[in-house]
Coordinates of C-alpha atoms in Angstrom, one line a residue:
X1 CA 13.3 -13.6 13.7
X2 CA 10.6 -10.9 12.6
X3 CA 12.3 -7.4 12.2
X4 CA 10.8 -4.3 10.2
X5 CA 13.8 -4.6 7.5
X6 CA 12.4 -7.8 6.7
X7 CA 9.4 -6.3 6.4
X8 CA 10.4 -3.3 4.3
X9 CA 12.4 -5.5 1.8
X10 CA 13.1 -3.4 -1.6
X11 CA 13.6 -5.4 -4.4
X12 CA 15.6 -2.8 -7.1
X13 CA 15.2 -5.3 -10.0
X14 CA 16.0 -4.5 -13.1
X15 CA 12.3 -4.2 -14.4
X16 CA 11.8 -1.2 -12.0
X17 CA 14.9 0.6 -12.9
X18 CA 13.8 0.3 -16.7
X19 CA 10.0 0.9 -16.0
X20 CA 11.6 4.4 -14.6
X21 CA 13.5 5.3 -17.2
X22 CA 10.9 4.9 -19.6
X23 CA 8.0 6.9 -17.4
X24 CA 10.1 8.5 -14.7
X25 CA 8.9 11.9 -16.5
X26 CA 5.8 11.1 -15.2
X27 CA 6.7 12.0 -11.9
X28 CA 7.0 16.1 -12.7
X29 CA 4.2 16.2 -14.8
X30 CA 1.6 14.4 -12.7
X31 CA -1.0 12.0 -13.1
X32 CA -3.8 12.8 -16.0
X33 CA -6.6 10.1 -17.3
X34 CA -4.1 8.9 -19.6
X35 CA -1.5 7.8 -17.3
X36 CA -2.4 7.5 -13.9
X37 CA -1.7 3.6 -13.7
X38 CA 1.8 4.7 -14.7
X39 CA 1.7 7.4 -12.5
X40 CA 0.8 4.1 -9.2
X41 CA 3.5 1.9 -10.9
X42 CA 6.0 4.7 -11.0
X43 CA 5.5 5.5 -7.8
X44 CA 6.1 1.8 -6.5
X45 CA 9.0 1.6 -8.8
X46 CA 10.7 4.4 -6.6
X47 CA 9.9 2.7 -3.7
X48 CA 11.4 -0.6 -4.6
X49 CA 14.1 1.4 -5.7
X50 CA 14.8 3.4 -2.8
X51 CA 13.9 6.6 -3.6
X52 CA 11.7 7.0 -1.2
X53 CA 11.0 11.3 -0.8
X54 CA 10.2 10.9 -4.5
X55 CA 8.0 7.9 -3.7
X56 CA 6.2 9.7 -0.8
X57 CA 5.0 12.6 -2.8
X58 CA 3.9 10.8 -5.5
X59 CA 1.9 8.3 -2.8
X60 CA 0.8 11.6 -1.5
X61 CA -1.1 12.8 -5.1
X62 CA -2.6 9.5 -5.4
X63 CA -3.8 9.9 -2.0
X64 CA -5.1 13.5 -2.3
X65 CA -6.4 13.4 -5.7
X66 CA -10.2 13.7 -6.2
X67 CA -10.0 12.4 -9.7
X68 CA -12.5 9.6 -10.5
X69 CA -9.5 7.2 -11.7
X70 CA -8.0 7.4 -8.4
X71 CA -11.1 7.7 -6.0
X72 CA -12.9 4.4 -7.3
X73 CA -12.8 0.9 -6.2
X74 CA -12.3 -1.8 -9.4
X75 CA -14.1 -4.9 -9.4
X76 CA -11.4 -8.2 -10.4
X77 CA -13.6 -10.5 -12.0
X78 CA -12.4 -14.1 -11.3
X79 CA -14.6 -15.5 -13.9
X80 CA -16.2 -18.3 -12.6
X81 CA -19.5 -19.0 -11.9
X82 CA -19.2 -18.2 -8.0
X83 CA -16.9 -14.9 -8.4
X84 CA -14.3 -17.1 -5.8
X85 CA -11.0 -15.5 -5.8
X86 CA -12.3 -12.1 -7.1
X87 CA -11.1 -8.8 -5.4
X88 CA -11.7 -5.3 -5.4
X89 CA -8.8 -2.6 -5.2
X90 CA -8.4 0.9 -5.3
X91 CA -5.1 3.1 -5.8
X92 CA -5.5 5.0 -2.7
X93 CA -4.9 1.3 -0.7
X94 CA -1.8 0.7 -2.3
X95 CA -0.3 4.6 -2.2
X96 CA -1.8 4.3 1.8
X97 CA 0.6 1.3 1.9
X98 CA 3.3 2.5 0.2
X99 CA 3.4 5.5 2.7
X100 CA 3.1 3.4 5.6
X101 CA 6.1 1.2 4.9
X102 CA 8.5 4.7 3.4
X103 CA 7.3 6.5 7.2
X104 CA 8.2 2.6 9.4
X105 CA 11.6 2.9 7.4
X106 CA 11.5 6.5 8.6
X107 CA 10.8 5.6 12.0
X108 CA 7.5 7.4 12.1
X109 CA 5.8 5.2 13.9
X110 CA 2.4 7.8 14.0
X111 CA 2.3 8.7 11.0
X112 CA 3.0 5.1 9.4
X113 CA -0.2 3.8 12.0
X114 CA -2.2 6.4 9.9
X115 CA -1.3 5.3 6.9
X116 CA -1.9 1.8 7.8
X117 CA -5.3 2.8 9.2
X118 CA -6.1 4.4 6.3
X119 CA -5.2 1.3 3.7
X120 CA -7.1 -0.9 6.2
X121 CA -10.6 0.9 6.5
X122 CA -10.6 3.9 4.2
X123 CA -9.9 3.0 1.1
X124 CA -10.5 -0.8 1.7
X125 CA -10.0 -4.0 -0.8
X126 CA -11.4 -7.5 -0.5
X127 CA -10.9 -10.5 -1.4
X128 CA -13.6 -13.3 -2.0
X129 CA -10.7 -15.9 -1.9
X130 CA -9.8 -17.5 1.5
X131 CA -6.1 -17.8 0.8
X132 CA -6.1 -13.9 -0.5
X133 CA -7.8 -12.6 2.3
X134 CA -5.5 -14.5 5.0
X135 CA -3.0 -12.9 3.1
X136 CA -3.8 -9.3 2.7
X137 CA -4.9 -9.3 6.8
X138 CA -1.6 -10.9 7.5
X139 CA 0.1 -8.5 5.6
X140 CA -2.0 -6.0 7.6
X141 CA -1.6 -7.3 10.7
X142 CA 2.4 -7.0 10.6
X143 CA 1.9 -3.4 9.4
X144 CA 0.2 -2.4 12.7
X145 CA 2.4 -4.6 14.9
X146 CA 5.5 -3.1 13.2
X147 CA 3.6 0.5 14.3
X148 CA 2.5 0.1 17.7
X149 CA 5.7 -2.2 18.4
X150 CA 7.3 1.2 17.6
X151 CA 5.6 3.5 19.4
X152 CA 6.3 1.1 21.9
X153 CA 2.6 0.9 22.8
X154 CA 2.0 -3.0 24.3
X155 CA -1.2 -2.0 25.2
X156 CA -2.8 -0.5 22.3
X157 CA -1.3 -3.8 20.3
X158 CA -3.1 -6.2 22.2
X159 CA -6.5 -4.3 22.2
X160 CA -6.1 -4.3 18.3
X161 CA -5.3 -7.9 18.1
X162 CA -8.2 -8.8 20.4
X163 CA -10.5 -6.9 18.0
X164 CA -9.3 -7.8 15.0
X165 CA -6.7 -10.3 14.2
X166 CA -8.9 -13.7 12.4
X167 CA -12.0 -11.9 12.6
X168 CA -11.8 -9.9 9.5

């Protein structure tokens, strides 16, 4: 049966707790153009880990930063001749999503739709791959359900479904 724990599944593996050790400085100083990937990883590293008010302000800086290392969208390159299973990302998507799943373990069900909404159309990725698109709009789709489920708003969940679910 689908619950939101099973969607908010932490994984605390060892590679996390290390990663933090070695760059968990990172999260006092703040991001510069040296270290801003670290700065994402770390970020998700406290997440996995649990420590998720730690984890929220760093999503937060990636989120409100108007450096250019965290306001562009990267280009994967698949390599082949057709670009098929190439994808774009940005860091904003992933700290958007990060955010979303720290305020649904919170219970704040608003702010977590926000989030979501922001991940989803903001600061968008894309995927030229069937399989990985199916994928990320899954993953998508249980992040609103899990939202409007808890806001308790039937309505608004079957409106969004009727919009979007398979047509993306």
């Amino acid at each position: 049966m689908w619950s939101i724990e099973s969607l908010l599944q932490q994984e605390p593996a060892k590679g996390y707790i290390r990663f933090i050790r070695q760059w968990g400085w990172l999260a006092k100083k703040g991001p510069d153009y040296r270290n801003y990937d670290k700065y994402a990883s770390l970020a998700d590293a406290y997440w996995q880990c649990g420590y998720d008010l730690l984890a929220k302000k760093m999503f937060r800086t990636i989120i409100q930063s108007r450096e250019p290392y965290y306001t562009g969208t990267m280009f994967h390159s698949a390599g082949n001749k057709y670009e098929y299973g190439s994808y774009t990302s940005n860091y904003k998507n992933a700290a958007s999503i990060g955010l979303c799943k720290i305020y649904l373990k919170e219970k704040k069900f608003a702010e977590a739709l926000q989030a979501i909404r922001d991940a989803d159309s903001v600061y968008t990725t894309r995927y030229s791959c069937g399989t990985m698109n199916l994928w990320y709009r899954q993953e998508m789709e249980s992040y609103y359900f899990a939202c409007y489920n808890g806001l308790h708003d039937s309505q608004a969940l079957i409106s969004w479904y009727f919009n979007h679910s398979f047509l993306n």
